[in-house]
Short mmCIF file of C-alpha atoms and ligand atoms in Angstrom, two decimals:
data_model
loop_
_atom_site.label_atom_id
_atom_site.label_comp_id
_atom_site.label_asym_id
_atom_site.label_seq_id
_atom_site.Cartn_x
_atom_site.Cartn_y
_atom_site.Cartn_z
CA MET A 1 2.15 -5.31 -2.97
CA GLY A 2 -0.19 -5.31 -0.04
CA PHE A 3 2.07 -5.46 2.94
CA LEU A 4 4.06 -2.33 2.54
CA LYS A 5 3.30 1.24 3.20
CA THR A 6 3.10 2.37 -0.40
CA CYS A 7 2.62 0.58 -3.64
CA VAL A 8 2.70 1.40 -7.29
CA LEU A 9 -0.13 0.51 -9.61
CA ARG A 10 -0.18 0.71 -13.32
CA ARG A 11 -2.74 0.13 -15.95
CA ASN A 12 -2.00 -3.49 -16.69
CA ALA A 13 -0.69 -4.50 -13.28
CA CYS A 14 -3.18 -7.10 -12.21
CA THR A 15 -1.20 -8.21 -9.16
CA ALA A 16 -2.15 -5.13 -7.19
CA VAL A 17 -5.80 -4.37 -6.98
CA CYS A 18 -7.78 -1.54 -5.60
CA PHE A 19 -10.61 0.76 -6.54
CA TRP A 20 -9.18 2.39 -9.61
CA ARG A 21 -10.06 2.85 -13.22
CA ARG A 22 -8.11 1.96 -16.31
CA GLN A 23 -6.58 4.88 -18.13
CA VAL A 24 -6.07 5.28 -21.84
CA VAL A 25 -2.32 5.12 -22.04
CA GLN A 26 -0.45 7.40 -24.33
CA LYS A 27 3.17 6.97 -25.33
CA PRO A 28 5.49 7.57 -22.37
CA SER A 29 6.86 11.10 -22.39
CA VAL A 30 10.61 11.04 -22.76
CA ARG A 31 11.79 13.13 -19.84
CA LYS A 32 9.33 13.68 -17.07
CA ILE A 33 6.83 10.97 -16.16
CA SER A 34 5.46 11.92 -12.77
CA THR A 35 3.77 14.93 -11.23
CA THR A 36 5.86 15.23 -8.12
CA SER A 37 9.47 15.58 -7.11
CA PRO A 38 11.61 13.01 -5.26
CA ARG A 39 10.73 12.29 -1.63
CA SER A 40 11.71 9.96 1.23
CA THR A 41 13.10 6.75 -0.23
CA VAL A 42 12.41 3.96 2.28
CA MET A 43 9.40 2.57 4.11
CA PRO A 44 8.50 -0.34 6.40
CA ALA A 45 7.37 -3.59 4.73
CA TRP A 46 6.91 -7.32 5.26
CA VAL A 47 8.96 -9.26 2.73
CA ILE A 48 10.19 -12.78 2.04
CA ASP A 49 13.74 -13.69 0.97
CA LYS A 50 12.83 -17.27 0.02
CA TYR A 51 9.70 -19.37 -0.30
CA GLY A 52 8.60 -21.43 2.70
CA SER A 53 6.47 -21.62 5.83
CA ASN A 54 5.34 -18.58 7.80
CA GLU A 55 8.79 -18.04 9.34
CA VAL A 56 10.06 -16.65 6.03
CA LEU A 57 8.10 -13.42 6.56
CA ARG A 58 10.57 -10.71 7.58
CA PHE A 59 9.90 -7.15 8.71
CA THR A 60 12.11 -4.40 7.33
CA GLN A 61 12.17 -0.64 7.85
CA ASN A 62 14.20 -0.16 4.71
CA MET A 63 12.16 -1.22 1.72
CA MET A 64 12.66 1.15 -1.21
CA ILE A 65 9.55 3.20 -1.89
CA PRO A 66 8.40 2.31 -5.41
CA MET A 67 8.95 4.87 -8.12
CA ILE A 68 6.80 5.71 -11.07
CA HIS A 69 8.37 4.07 -14.12
CA TYR A 70 5.57 4.58 -16.63
CA PRO A 71 3.31 7.60 -17.05
CA ASN A 72 0.18 5.50 -16.46
CA GLU A 73 1.17 4.51 -12.91
CA VAL A 74 0.11 5.90 -9.56
CA ILE A 75 1.75 5.52 -6.15
CA ILE A 76 -0.56 4.75 -3.27
CA LYS A 77 -0.01 5.14 0.43
CA VAL A 78 -1.51 1.92 1.74
CA HIS A 79 -3.91 2.33 4.66
CA ALA A 80 -5.20 -1.25 4.78
CA ALA A 81 -4.61 -4.55 3.01
CA SER A 82 -6.35 -7.90 3.04
CA ILE A 83 -5.00 -11.41 2.76
CA ASN A 84 -6.24 -14.02 0.33
CA PRO A 85 -5.44 -17.74 0.25
CA ILE A 86 -3.27 -17.12 -2.83
CA ASP A 87 -0.98 -14.82 -0.80
CA VAL A 88 -0.34 -17.63 1.67
CA ASN A 89 0.22 -20.09 -1.17
CA MET A 90 2.61 -17.70 -2.90
CA ARG A 91 4.63 -17.41 0.30
CA SER A 92 5.29 -21.13 -0.21
CA GLY A 93 6.24 -20.70 -3.87
CA TYR A 94 2.90 -21.41 -5.54
CA GLY A 95 2.63 -19.77 -8.95
CA ALA A 96 6.27 -18.65 -8.93
CA THR A 97 6.93 -19.89 -12.47
CA ALA A 98 4.11 -17.92 -14.04
CA LEU A 99 4.61 -14.82 -11.91
CA ASN A 100 8.34 -14.69 -12.59
CA MET A 101 7.59 -14.89 -16.29
CA LYS A 102 5.19 -11.97 -15.92
CA ARG A 103 7.77 -9.92 -14.01
CA ASP A 104 10.55 -10.83 -16.41
CA PRO A 105 9.18 -12.02 -19.78
CA LEU A 106 12.63 -12.19 -21.38
CA HIS A 107 14.09 -14.35 -18.57
CA ILE A 108 16.91 -11.88 -18.09
CA LYS A 109 17.03 -12.26 -14.32
CA ILE A 110 18.51 -15.32 -12.71
CA LYS A 111 16.43 -17.57 -10.43
CA GLY A 112 15.71 -16.01 -7.04
CA GLU A 113 16.01 -12.40 -8.19
CA GLU A 114 12.39 -11.75 -7.28
CA PHE A 115 13.52 -11.48 -3.64
CA PRO A 116 13.03 -9.61 -1.39
CA LEU A 117 9.42 -10.09 -2.43
CA THR A 118 6.43 -8.30 -0.93
CA LEU A 119 3.29 -10.42 -0.95
CA GLY A 120 -0.34 -9.34 -1.11
CA ARG A 121 -2.68 -7.85 -3.69
CA ASP A 122 -5.62 -6.07 -2.02
CA VAL A 123 -5.04 -2.53 -0.82
CA SER A 124 -6.98 0.57 0.04
CA GLY A 125 -5.19 3.86 0.52
CA VAL A 126 -4.56 7.35 -0.79
CA VAL A 127 -2.97 8.35 -4.09
CA MET A 128 0.34 10.10 -3.39
CA GLU A 129 1.69 10.59 -6.86
CA CYS A 130 0.45 10.16 -10.44
CA GLY A 131 2.18 9.47 -13.71
CA LEU A 132 1.72 12.24 -16.25
CA ASP A 133 -0.81 10.32 -18.33
CA VAL A 134 -3.09 9.61 -15.38
CA ARG A 135 -6.33 11.56 -15.73
CA TYR A 136 -8.86 9.67 -13.59
CA PHE A 137 -6.95 10.12 -10.31
CA LYS A 138 -5.14 12.89 -8.58
CA PRO A 139 -2.96 12.97 -5.47
CA GLY A 140 -5.14 12.80 -2.36
CA ASP A 141 -7.82 10.54 -3.92
CA GLU A 142 -8.90 7.67 -1.73
CA VAL A 143 -7.95 4.67 -3.80
CA SER A 144 -9.43 4.65 -6.20
CA HIS A 145 -12.26 5.63 -6.01
CA LYS A 146 -13.24 3.54 -3.06
CA PRO A 147 -16.89 3.24 -2.00
CA LYS A 148 -17.58 6.40 -0.04
CA SER A 149 -19.41 4.55 2.70
CA LEU A 150 -16.46 2.30 3.60
CA THR A 151 -13.38 2.68 5.76
CA HIS A 152 -10.04 1.74 4.23
CA ALA A 153 -10.08 -1.57 6.14
CA GLN A 154 -13.50 -2.44 4.73
CA ALA A 155 -12.54 -1.35 1.22
CA ALA A 156 -9.34 -3.43 1.29
CA SER A 157 -11.39 -6.55 2.00
CA LEU A 158 -13.25 -6.41 -1.30
CA PRO A 159 -11.32 -6.06 -4.57
CA TYR A 160 -9.74 -9.48 -5.12
CA VAL A 161 -12.70 -11.58 -4.01
CA ALA A 162 -15.17 -9.20 -5.64
CA LEU A 163 -13.43 -9.22 -9.02
CA THR A 164 -12.98 -12.99 -8.86
CA ALA A 165 -16.66 -13.56 -8.09
CA TRP A 166 -17.64 -11.00 -10.75
CA SER A 167 -15.45 -12.70 -13.34
CA ALA A 168 -16.97 -16.12 -12.55
CA ILE A 169 -20.57 -14.97 -12.35
CA ASN A 170 -20.70 -12.31 -15.04
CA LYS A 171 -17.84 -12.78 -17.50
CA ILE A 172 -17.82 -16.57 -17.51
CA GLY A 173 -21.30 -17.40 -16.21
CA GLY A 174 -23.08 -14.71 -18.26
CA LEU A 175 -25.27 -13.57 -15.36
CA ASN A 176 -26.04 -9.89 -14.83
CA ASP A 177 -28.50 -7.58 -13.11
CA LYS A 178 -31.02 -8.03 -15.94
CA ASN A 179 -31.17 -11.80 -16.37
CA CYS A 180 -30.99 -13.22 -12.85
CA THR A 181 -34.50 -12.91 -11.50
CA GLY A 182 -35.58 -16.31 -10.27
CA LYS A 183 -32.39 -18.06 -11.44
CA ARG A 184 -31.36 -20.83 -9.10
CA VAL A 185 -27.78 -20.47 -7.95
CA LEU A 186 -25.70 -22.86 -5.83
CA ILE A 187 -22.61 -21.49 -4.08
CA LEU A 188 -20.06 -23.99 -2.76
CA GLY A 189 -17.71 -22.48 -0.17
CA ALA A 190 -20.28 -19.81 0.70
CA SER A 191 -18.69 -18.75 4.02
CA GLY A 192 -15.29 -17.66 2.62
CA GLY A 193 -14.12 -14.41 1.06
CA VAL A 194 -15.41 -15.16 -2.44
CA GLY A 195 -18.55 -16.92 -1.23
CA THR A 196 -19.74 -14.15 1.09
CA PHE A 197 -19.36 -11.64 -1.74
CA ALA A 198 -20.99 -13.93 -4.32
CA ILE A 199 -24.10 -14.49 -2.20
CA GLN A 200 -24.63 -10.75 -1.93
CA VAL A 201 -24.17 -9.94 -5.60
CA MET A 202 -26.50 -12.77 -6.60
CA LYS A 203 -29.14 -11.50 -4.18
CA ALA A 204 -28.64 -7.93 -5.42
CA TRP A 205 -29.46 -9.30 -8.88
CA ASP A 206 -32.54 -11.13 -7.57
CA ALA A 207 -31.39 -14.73 -7.92
CA HIS A 208 -32.42 -17.58 -5.61
CA VAL A 209 -29.31 -18.60 -3.67
CA THR A 210 -28.51 -21.94 -2.05
CA ALA A 211 -25.36 -21.64 0.06
CA VAL A 212 -23.20 -24.63 1.03
CA CYS A 213 -21.10 -24.13 4.16
CA SER A 214 -20.39 -25.54 7.63
CA GLN A 215 -23.23 -25.45 10.12
CA ASP A 216 -21.63 -22.69 12.25
CA ALA A 217 -21.59 -20.37 9.23
CA SER A 218 -25.26 -20.79 8.39
CA GLU A 219 -26.39 -17.73 10.35
CA LEU A 220 -23.81 -15.57 8.58
CA VAL A 221 -24.79 -16.69 5.08
CA ARG A 222 -28.49 -16.31 5.84
CA LYS A 223 -27.88 -12.77 7.04
CA LEU A 224 -26.14 -12.08 3.73
CA GLY A 225 -29.29 -13.20 1.94
CA ALA A 226 -28.96 -16.94 1.21
CA ASP A 227 -32.43 -18.46 0.70
CA ASP A 228 -31.43 -22.07 1.42
CA VAL A 229 -28.41 -23.26 3.39
CA ILE A 230 -26.87 -26.72 3.27
CA ASP A 231 -24.39 -27.91 5.87
CA TYR A 232 -21.87 -29.96 3.90
CA LYS A 233 -20.72 -31.73 7.06
CA SER A 234 -24.13 -33.02 8.06
CA GLY A 235 -24.28 -35.90 5.61
CA ASN A 236 -23.94 -36.88 2.01
CA MET A 237 -24.17 -33.74 -0.15
CA GLU A 238 -25.69 -35.56 -3.10
CA GLU A 239 -28.47 -36.93 -0.90
CA GLN A 240 -29.23 -33.45 0.43
CA LEU A 241 -29.19 -31.78 -2.97
CA LYS A 242 -31.36 -34.29 -4.79
CA TYR A 243 -34.47 -33.00 -2.98
CA LEU A 244 -33.91 -29.49 -4.36
CA LYS A 245 -34.83 -28.24 -7.82
CA PRO A 246 -31.88 -28.26 -10.26
CA PHE A 247 -29.72 -25.16 -10.59
CA ASP A 248 -29.04 -22.69 -13.39
CA PHE A 249 -25.61 -21.79 -12.11
CA ILE A 250 -23.06 -23.26 -9.69
CA LEU A 251 -20.10 -21.29 -8.33
CA ASP A 252 -17.53 -23.66 -6.85
CA SER A 253 -14.84 -22.14 -4.64
CA VAL A 254 -14.05 -25.47 -2.96
CA GLY A 255 -12.87 -27.66 -5.83
CA GLY A 256 -11.45 -31.17 -5.64
CA SER A 257 -14.09 -33.87 -5.37
CA THR A 258 -16.98 -31.37 -5.76
CA GLU A 259 -16.48 -31.63 -9.52
CA THR A 260 -17.42 -35.28 -9.51
CA TRP A 261 -20.99 -34.66 -8.34
CA ALA A 262 -21.91 -30.96 -8.51
CA LEU A 263 -22.66 -30.85 -12.25
CA ASN A 264 -25.36 -33.52 -11.80
CA PHE A 265 -27.45 -30.85 -10.08
CA LEU A 266 -27.55 -28.43 -13.01
CA LYS A 267 -30.58 -28.16 -15.30
CA LYS A 268 -29.78 -30.12 -18.48
CA TRP A 269 -29.82 -28.64 -21.98
CA SER A 270 -30.79 -25.18 -20.79
CA GLY A 271 -27.47 -23.34 -20.79
CA ALA A 272 -26.85 -24.05 -17.09
CA THR A 273 -23.23 -23.51 -16.10
CA TYR A 274 -20.81 -24.79 -13.45
CA VAL A 275 -17.85 -22.46 -12.82
CA THR A 276 -14.93 -23.48 -10.64
CA LEU A 277 -12.28 -21.18 -9.20
CA VAL A 278 -10.04 -24.01 -8.12
CA THR A 279 -7.93 -24.99 -11.12
CA PRO A 280 -4.47 -26.52 -11.68
CA PHE A 281 -3.44 -23.65 -14.00
CA LEU A 282 -0.53 -22.21 -11.97
CA LEU A 283 0.37 -25.55 -10.42
CA ASN A 284 0.79 -27.12 -13.86
CA MET A 285 3.30 -24.41 -14.80
CA ASP A 286 5.16 -24.83 -11.50
CA ARG A 287 5.43 -28.56 -12.11
CA LEU A 288 5.90 -28.77 -15.86
CA GLY A 289 7.23 -25.38 -16.91
CA ILE A 290 5.40 -22.72 -18.88
CA ALA A 291 4.89 -24.47 -22.22
CA ASP A 292 4.09 -27.99 -21.01
CA GLY A 293 2.07 -26.59 -18.12
CA MET A 294 -0.11 -24.57 -20.46
CA LEU A 295 -0.50 -27.52 -22.78
CA GLN A 296 -1.56 -29.74 -19.89
CA THR A 297 -4.02 -27.08 -18.73
CA GLY A 298 -5.51 -26.78 -22.20
CA VAL A 299 -5.96 -30.53 -22.50
CA THR A 300 -7.55 -30.81 -19.05
CA VAL A 301 -10.02 -27.97 -19.42
CA GLY A 302 -10.80 -28.87 -23.02
CA SER A 303 -11.61 -32.49 -22.28
CA LYS A 304 -13.74 -31.67 -19.24
CA THR A 305 -15.64 -28.97 -21.12
CA LEU A 306 -16.41 -31.34 -23.98
CA LYS A 307 -17.41 -34.22 -21.72
CA HIS A 308 -19.95 -32.06 -19.87
CA PHE A 309 -21.14 -30.36 -23.04
CA TRP A 310 -22.29 -33.73 -24.37
CA GLN A 311 -24.16 -34.22 -21.08
CA GLY A 312 -26.10 -30.97 -21.57
CA VAL A 313 -24.28 -28.59 -19.16
CA HIS A 314 -21.42 -26.10 -19.36
CA TYR A 315 -18.20 -26.63 -17.43
CA ARG A 316 -15.92 -23.58 -17.02
CA TRP A 317 -12.88 -22.29 -15.14
CA ALA A 318 -12.75 -18.71 -13.89
CA PHE A 319 -9.94 -16.50 -12.68
CA PHE A 320 -9.54 -13.16 -10.99
CA MET A 321 -9.75 -10.39 -13.60
CA ALA A 322 -8.55 -6.84 -12.97
CA SER A 323 -11.15 -4.30 -14.04
CA GLY A 324 -11.61 -0.69 -13.03
CA PRO A 325 -15.13 -0.45 -14.50
CA TYR A 326 -16.25 -3.55 -12.56
CA LEU A 327 -14.85 -2.06 -9.37
CA ASP A 328 -16.88 1.05 -10.03
CA ASP A 329 -20.02 -1.09 -10.47
CA ILE A 330 -19.20 -2.92 -7.24
CA ALA A 331 -18.61 0.38 -5.42
CA GLU A 332 -22.10 1.49 -6.52
CA LEU A 333 -23.66 -1.67 -5.10
CA VAL A 334 -21.75 -1.12 -1.86
CA ASP A 335 -22.78 2.53 -1.56
CA ALA A 336 -26.38 1.50 -2.31
CA GLY A 337 -26.23 -0.83 0.70
CA LYS A 338 -26.65 -3.98 -1.40
CA ILE A 339 -23.21 -5.39 -0.61
CA GLN A 340 -21.39 -5.16 2.67
CA PRO A 341 -17.82 -6.21 3.41
CA VAL A 342 -17.59 -9.26 5.65
CA ILE A 343 -14.52 -8.92 7.85
CA GLU A 344 -13.75 -11.70 10.25
CA LYS A 345 -10.64 -10.25 11.86
CA THR A 346 -8.38 -7.21 11.52
CA PHE A 347 -4.69 -7.39 12.46
CA PRO A 348 -2.28 -4.47 12.99
CA PHE A 349 0.63 -4.11 10.56
CA SER A 350 3.02 -5.48 13.20
CA LYS A 351 1.06 -8.78 13.20
CA VAL A 352 1.13 -9.64 9.48
CA PRO A 353 2.58 -13.14 10.18
CA GLU A 354 -0.35 -13.88 12.52
CA ALA A 355 -2.76 -12.73 9.84
CA PHE A 356 -1.10 -15.13 7.36
CA LEU A 357 -1.41 -17.98 9.87
CA LYS A 358 -5.09 -17.22 10.38
CA VAL A 359 -5.75 -17.46 6.63
CA GLU A 360 -3.56 -20.56 6.35
CA ARG A 361 -5.58 -22.40 9.01
CA GLY A 362 -8.66 -22.06 6.79
CA HIS A 363 -12.30 -22.01 7.92
CA ALA A 364 -12.62 -18.37 6.92
CA ARG A 365 -15.83 -16.52 7.71
CA GLY A 366 -15.33 -13.64 5.33
CA LYS A 367 -12.02 -11.79 5.13
CA THR A 368 -8.85 -11.19 7.12
CA VAL A 369 -7.62 -7.59 6.98
CA VAL A 370 -4.38 -5.83 7.96
CA SER A 371 -4.61 -2.26 9.14
CA VAL A 372 -1.48 -0.46 7.93
CA VAL A 373 -1.98 3.18 8.91
N1 LIG B 401 -9.12 -18.78 -9.85
C1 LIG B 401 -8.87 -17.63 -9.22
O1 LIG B 401 -8.42 -16.63 -9.84
C2 LIG B 401 -9.18 -17.55 -7.77
C3 LIG B 401 -9.34 -16.30 -7.17
C4 LIG B 401 -9.70 -16.25 -5.82
C5 LIG B 401 -9.84 -17.43 -5.10
N2 LIG B 401 -9.61 -18.61 -5.73
C6 LIG B 401 -9.72 -19.87 -4.98
O2 LIG B 401 -11.05 -20.00 -4.53
C7 LIG B 401 -11.06 -20.64 -3.28
C8 LIG B 401 -11.88 -19.82 -2.31
O3 LIG B 401 -11.27 -18.57 -2.09
P1 LIG B 401 -11.68 -17.72 -0.83
O4 LIG B 401 -10.89 -16.49 -0.84
O5 LIG B 401 -13.15 -17.62 -0.75
O6 LIG B 401 -11.18 -18.72 0.32
P2 LIG B 401 -11.52 -18.67 1.88
O7 LIG B 401 -11.85 -17.28 2.27
O8 LIG B 401 -10.43 -19.40 2.56
O9 LIG B 401 -12.89 -19.50 2.00
C9 LIG B 401 -13.01 -20.87 1.78
C10 LIG B 401 -14.31 -21.28 2.50
O10 LIG B 401 -14.74 -22.56 2.08
C11 LIG B 401 -15.26 -23.26 3.23
N3 LIG B 401 -15.22 -24.69 2.89
C12 LIG B 401 -14.17 -25.55 2.98
N4 LIG B 401 -14.52 -26.77 2.52
C13 LIG B 401 -15.81 -26.67 2.11
C14 LIG B 401 -16.72 -27.57 1.52
N5 LIG B 401 -16.39 -28.85 1.25
N6 LIG B 401 -17.97 -27.13 1.22
C15 LIG B 401 -18.34 -25.85 1.46
N7 LIG B 401 -17.52 -24.93 2.03
C16 LIG B 401 -16.26 -25.35 2.34
C17 LIG B 401 -14.33 -22.81 4.35
O11 LIG B 401 -14.94 -22.92 5.64
P3 LIG B 401 -14.98 -24.33 6.47
O12 LIG B 401 -13.70 -25.07 6.14
O13 LIG B 401 -15.05 -23.94 7.90
O14 LIG B 401 -16.21 -25.00 5.98
C18 LIG B 401 -14.16 -21.33 4.01
O15 LIG B 401 -15.19 -20.54 4.58
C19 LIG B 401 -9.60 -20.81 -2.86
O16 LIG B 401 -9.19 -22.12 -3.18
C20 LIG B 401 -8.87 -19.83 -3.73
O17 LIG B 401 -7.54 -20.22 -3.97
C21 LIG B 401 -9.30 -18.70 -7.04
#
């Protein structure tokens, strides 16, 4: 929902993320569900009509403006959006099986009916219209409620990576502002969107952070607060890490072969935890279908968790989690100057395909943002 001029958010819609709070939802009122009357019906947007390489992105002036369907939804005029690796992967069809099931749980639609599809999940903008049950927001609110100190472009760079890092560190890893002092934390993939946020939140909570990144990113991660920096390209990682004290927590946003060695550097039998963000969850469903894919996922994560448990450490997977209250906590840290957005490049709305290519090429140093208004 990022790359269009307005988007609709509702309480349980975790595909579109911004600074907003969950509402208590009452039963939909029968007749009137929104506060405003009908308005202009089309808007510009970038869409895809099939999955594929970057050429599938198509600009249209005639995308229907979303309407409020449930009284707990709001419509937002998008001022800025940011691109995450998952948006690029979804352009190529990644996760389509699971996301189509979410859009259409009863499988009423035939294959391909998700098109034209608008990609993206991070937005910052202004509330245009509210469903009748919405109490926390009103038309004119900057979405929702974004950190006061940030521009829309800066605010749009945060939600998805921030909530993913928060989910991994706090929900899954059990770390918080009260129990982190002196904890030793290793962040793999420290220079990317998730990593640059994770360093800052760990430092805000007083942990000791070792950041793993390429040499050219070391200045950036040090500026964000990393205490130790390891260049993963300068030699064998295991050799470099064995001279450091073991860690209480590892956040892995690289995945792949890191799993084979990283857990050896956790403290044993002390509750130390390795959390990876790179999992085969959606891929399994794409390959095997929903039921077999979930079964395969359960077997994989279960066997790995058990294997490491017997070796004295915790092995976990983490996923992005939508949460209004967490976004409010994050906004407080931002307004207190403890977390700053790290934006590598901002593209105008007309250059969305170039922004996708930039993210697809990798080697991110923070986030790629699209300025819409
Ligand atoms: N599970 C979830 O819900 C969830 C949510 C968000 C993200 N993710 C996943 O988490 C990963 C990171 O996301 P992101 O948004 O931070 O991606 P990103 O912005 O593209 O950042 C990835 C970073 O990792 C660095 N890197 C690559 N190989 C490395 C290695 N071996 N050691 C250390 N650093 C390395 C890259 O820079 P260099 O290549 O220049 O070193 C880049 O800075 C992605 O795979 C994404 O799909 C999962």
